[in-house]
Amino acid sequence: MFKKDPLQIIAFQTYGSSNHIYLRGRAIEDENINLEQKGVFQLLFNAWKRFETDEIKNTKLKVKMGDDKFFYTKTDNDGYFLLDEKVEDISAYANEEGWVNLEFSFREEQISRTIQSENRFPGEMLIPSKKASFGVISDIDDTILHTGLTSTLKWRVLINTLLTSSGKRLPLEGATEFYHLLHQGKTGNEANPIFYVSHSPWNLYRYLKYFLKKNNFPKGPIVLRNFPSPFSKKNKDDKPQKQKEILNLLKAYPKLKFILIGDSGEHDPDIYLEVAQAYPDRILAIYLRSVNHKKKMLRVSGLYKDYKTTPVLLIESSKQAIEHAKRNKFVT
């Protein structure tokens, strides 16, 4: 008889406001994935475990904030949960950067399986600081982390994701410095929130979180997407999930302006242009990293040729972006 894996709750770094909580995560079996793993076989095995998850379905969860506030939610058929509700003022629970510490636990009495951490799993939610003068919404793939999305047949993506540990992945040169400058703002103490919004599936959440932390990027909410079902039908008028998440952020913080950062390889240019056109007074600038693909770069240049409302910069290096941000007084 095989020994069953212990249960765990993975609470995603998310965001909210003083009167609104928006908590996301997933309850799955703990496969004990080593993010520093070496060796081709073990890396492939870890990659398989990320996507072949054993979810804890339709299970009640409890969320504790401080010593006196409790919230309740339930996982769906894929083990995911979303707690999206208005609350009384919770700003007192946030630290000076705006982070609120949370504790998640299982409620089901019938869960007799081993649970790690004595049925206590940490989570965090960001309430943007009142000192913030703008927010940053950034892609991850080929924006701060080279993935090879423009490579032929996406072979580079497979090699980088499946055969390289997150601890060995390197950020694009100068990206960490640029993001810290944006986080600090023009006063050096603004705590501008950084939201990492990617087209990657939630299965890669811990992989990407570990990469961001190890490479000293500013901590921020990480927003990914559900792994698409092979049988799901998409309405042709549906917006990409990434675009929907960006619009959610704009609605969540109606008084906050944003800088959008992405790459020129896939859909970021189209999504960012549409968002900027819909909210012309909310987008301060768009930074798009250039990719080594002549046809794609020509397309992006043509896309923004007649667009003059928001500053748009196609950047070859972080140094260019930093200089532009300084000229526009986003950073000091």
XYZ file of N, CA, C and O in Angstrom, residues 9-84:
304
model
N -2.061 23.682 1.950
C -2.762 24.804 1.324
C -1.693 25.766 0.815
O -0.846 26.229 1.584
N -1.713 26.036 -0.486
C -0.805 27.018 -1.077
C -1.595 28.306 -1.248
O -2.481 28.394 -2.110
N -1.322 29.282 -0.408
C -1.999 30.584 -0.499
C -1.157 31.495 -1.379
O -0.004 31.770 -1.074
N -1.728 31.939 -2.484
C -0.995 32.793 -3.409
C -0.846 34.204 -2.827
O -1.748 34.688 -2.142
N 0.303 34.841 -3.116
C 0.462 36.255 -2.754
C -0.528 37.055 -3.582
O -0.445 37.092 -4.804
N -1.473 37.697 -2.902
C -2.545 38.364 -3.626
C -2.700 39.798 -3.141
O -1.838 40.331 -2.466
N -3.815 40.416 -3.487
C -3.984 41.839 -3.196
C -5.411 42.120 -2.746
O -6.329 41.319 -2.945
N -5.586 43.288 -2.142
C -6.905 43.698 -1.706
C -6.870 45.159 -1.323
O -5.976 45.907 -1.730
N -7.814 45.577 -0.509
C -7.851 46.953 -0.021
C -8.272 46.924 1.438
O -8.537 45.862 2.002
N -8.358 48.083 2.038
C -8.720 48.135 3.457
C -10.143 47.635 3.696
O -10.492 47.271 4.820
N -10.956 47.610 2.642
C -12.347 47.167 2.793
C -12.719 46.006 1.876
O -13.898 45.715 1.695
N -11.711 45.353 1.280
C -12.015 44.278 0.336
C -10.875 43.259 0.353
O -9.717 43.610 0.155
N -11.221 42.004 0.624
C -10.206 40.953 0.549
C -10.422 40.142 -0.724
O -11.548 39.912 -1.162
N -9.302 39.744 -1.317
C -9.325 38.990 -2.562
C -8.244 37.924 -2.429
O -7.089 38.142 -2.787
N -8.621 36.775 -1.859
C -7.648 35.745 -1.510
C -7.793 34.545 -2.449
O -8.903 34.078 -2.710
N -6.656 34.088 -2.939
C -6.669 32.957 -3.869
C -5.623 31.937 -3.429
O -4.628 32.264 -2.795
N -5.849 30.690 -3.814
C -4.886 29.655 -3.503
C -5.402 28.298 -3.942
O -6.390 28.188 -4.677
N -4.725 27.270 -3.459
C -5.100 25.921 -3.868
C -4.737 24.929 -2.770
O -3.704 25.067 -2.111
N -5.597 23.962 -2.570
C -5.341 22.877 -1.625
C -5.001 21.627 -2.427
O -5.822 21.150 -3.220
N -3.799 21.124 -2.227
C -3.341 19.933 -2.958
C -2.499 19.070 -2.031
O -2.137 19.474 -0.934
N -2.189 17.869 -2.495
C -1.264 17.029 -1.752
C 0.143 17.601 -1.886
O 0.505 18.166 -2.915
N 0.911 17.460 -0.822
C 2.280 17.990 -0.798
C 3.232 16.982 -1.435
O 3.532 15.939 -0.859
N 3.701 17.322 -2.656
C 4.601 16.435 -3.393
C 6.069 16.662 -3.010
O 6.959 16.013 -3.565
N 6.313 17.603 -2.109
C 7.671 17.862 -1.617
C 8.643 18.147 -2.760
O 9.692 17.501 -2.897
N 8.303 19.146 -3.570
C 9.144 19.512 -4.714
C 10.321 20.359 -4.245
O 10.133 21.372 -3.568
N 11.514 19.949 -4.619
C 12.735 20.687 -4.287
C 13.031 21.670 -5.404
O 13.403 21.273 -6.512
N 12.893 22.976 -5.112
C 13.072 23.995 -6.142
C 14.533 24.202 -6.529
O 14.822 24.868 -7.517
N 15.452 23.630 -5.753
C 16.876 23.713 -6.087
C 17.381 22.399 -6.697
O 18.574 22.182 -6.834
N 16.438 21.534 -7.068
C 16.789 20.208 -7.555
C 17.740 20.262 -8.744
O 17.616 21.113 -9.622
N 18.696 19.324 -8.791
C 19.621 19.204 -9.906
C 19.445 17.833 -10.550
O 18.904 16.911 -9.943
N 19.911 17.723 -11.794
C 19.811 16.446 -12.495
C 18.604 16.407 -13.401
O 17.493 16.767 -12.992
N 18.809 15.974 -14.640
C 17.745 15.990 -15.646
C 16.534 15.165 -15.210
O 15.386 15.622 -15.306
N 16.771 13.961 -14.719
C 15.648 13.096 -14.348
C 14.812 13.716 -13.234
O 13.580 13.757 -13.317
N 15.492 14.220 -12.186
C 14.758 14.799 -11.070
C 14.022 16.081 -11.473
O 12.914 16.336 -11.002
N 14.629 16.867 -12.356
C 13.957 18.081 -12.831
C 12.705 17.738 -13.622
O 11.662 18.375 -13.479
N 12.801 16.734 -14.473
C 11.625 16.288 -15.236
C 10.563 15.731 -14.298
O 9.360 15.963 -14.487
N 10.994 14.992 -13.286
C 10.048 14.425 -12.326
C 9.338 15.534 -11.558
O 8.116 15.490 -11.341
N 10.091 16.574 -11.158
C 9.477 17.718 -10.481
C 8.476 18.427 -11.377
O 7.403 18.849 -10.937
N 8.844 18.601 -12.663
C 7.942 19.251 -13.616
C 6.656 18.456 -13.753
O 5.551 19.022 -13.800
N 6.777 17.136 -13.808
C 5.590 16.282 -13.893
C 4.721 16.453 -12.659
O 3.490 16.553 -12.749
N 5.352 16.523 -11.473
C 4.590 16.668 -10.230
C 3.862 18.005 -10.164
O 2.799 18.112 -9.546
N 4.437 19.047 -10.795
C 3.769 20.358 -10.785
C 2.439 20.315 -11.529
O 1.509 21.032 -11.192
N 2.380 19.527 -12.571
C 1.185 19.526 -13.416
C 0.264 18.342 -13.132
O -0.918 18.383 -13.443
N 0.796 17.267 -12.555
C -0.023 16.121 -12.198
C -0.343 16.246 -10.711
O 0.108 15.458 -9.884
N -1.111 17.277 -10.363
C -1.391 17.544 -8.955
C -2.580 16.731 -8.462
O -3.493 16.398 -9.219
N -2.558 16.402 -7.188
C -3.688 15.734 -6.538
C -4.409 16.771 -5.686
O -3.993 17.079 -4.562
N -5.466 17.330 -6.243
C -6.156 18.435 -5.584
C -7.096 17.938 -4.488
O -7.577 16.804 -4.507
N -7.341 18.805 -3.507
C -8.272 18.521 -2.419
C -9.580 19.231 -2.765
O -9.719 20.443 -2.591
N -10.536 18.486 -3.281
C -11.752 19.065 -3.855
C -12.804 19.407 -2.802
O -12.925 18.735 -1.781
N -13.558 20.477 -3.088
C -14.774 20.807 -2.336
C -14.573 20.700 -0.815
O -15.353 20.071 -0.112
N -13.525 21.341 -0.351
C -13.142 21.248 1.056
C -13.206 22.620 1.712
O -12.738 23.606 1.149
N -13.781 22.679 2.891
C -13.925 23.953 3.594
C -12.600 24.388 4.221
O -11.874 23.574 4.802
N -12.321 25.690 4.109
C -11.097 26.262 4.658
C -11.420 27.434 5.570
O -12.443 28.098 5.405
N -10.520 27.690 6.512
C -10.646 28.840 7.402
C -9.438 29.748 7.200
O -8.318 29.275 7.038
N -9.688 31.065 7.226
C -8.619 32.048 7.089
C -8.602 32.910 8.343
O -9.630 33.463 8.739
N -7.427 33.034 8.940
C -7.287 33.827 10.163
C -6.439 35.057 9.866
O -5.376 34.970 9.264
N -6.916 36.209 10.314
C -6.192 37.476 10.165
C -5.980 38.051 11.557
O -6.958 38.312 12.279
N -4.707 38.227 11.943
C -4.443 38.664 13.304
C -4.913 37.606 14.286
O -4.866 36.409 14.009
N -5.405 38.048 15.432
C -5.896 37.097 16.438
C -7.409 37.051 16.535
O -7.954 36.227 17.277
N -8.070 37.932 15.776
C -9.497 38.074 16.033
C -10.393 38.093 14.806
O -11.613 38.220 14.930
N -9.826 37.964 13.595
C -10.676 37.988 12.413
C -10.582 36.646 11.687
O -9.486 36.114 11.486
N -11.753 36.127 11.287
C -11.802 34.833 10.619
C -12.708 34.928 9.388
O -13.745 35.598 9.415
N -12.302 34.251 8.336
C -13.083 34.183 7.101
C -13.127 32.731 6.645
O -12.270 31.922 7.037
N -14.128 32.420 5.817
C -14.315 31.029 5.427
C -14.544 30.924 3.921
O -15.169 31.793 3.310
N -14.020 29.860 3.353
C -14.177 29.645 1.921
C -14.153 28.142 1.646
O -14.060 27.331 2.580
N -14.215 27.778 0.370
C -14.275 26.364 -0.004
C -13.565 26.159 -1.327
O -13.650 26.994 -2.227
N -12.856 25.048 -1.449
C -12.178 24.746 -2.709
C -13.170 24.225 -3.747
O -14.221 23.692 -3.403
N -12.796 24.393 -5.032
C -13.649 23.882 -6.103
C -13.176 22.491 -6.530
O -12.362 21.858 -5.848
N -13.644 22.025 -7.674
C -13.311 20.671 -8.129
C -11.841 20.509 -8.488
O -11.353 19.379 -8.617
N -11.137 21.618 -8.681
C -9.710 21.554 -8.996
C -8.839 21.935 -7.795
O -7.629 22.100 -7.937
N -9.478 22.084 -6.645
C -8.728 22.420 -5.440
C -8.471 23.899 -5.231
O -7.882 24.293 -4.223
N -8.910 24.740 -6.175
C -8.672 26.185 -6.055
C -9.725 26.820 -5.151
O -10.855 26.339 -5.036
N -9.349 27.929 -4.541
C -10.333 28.720 -3.795
C -10.148 30.191 -4.125
O -9.061 30.643 -4.484
N -11.241 30.936 -4.021
C -11.234 32.380 -4.209
C -12.169 32.983 -3.178
O -13.358 32.663 -3.141
N -11.627 33.832 -2.332
C -12.422 34.537 -1.322
C -12.421 36.006 -1.696
O -11.419 36.699 -1.565
N -13.533 36.465 -2.200
C -13.664 37.814 -2.747
C -14.855 38.478 -2.077
O -16.005 38.251 -2.458
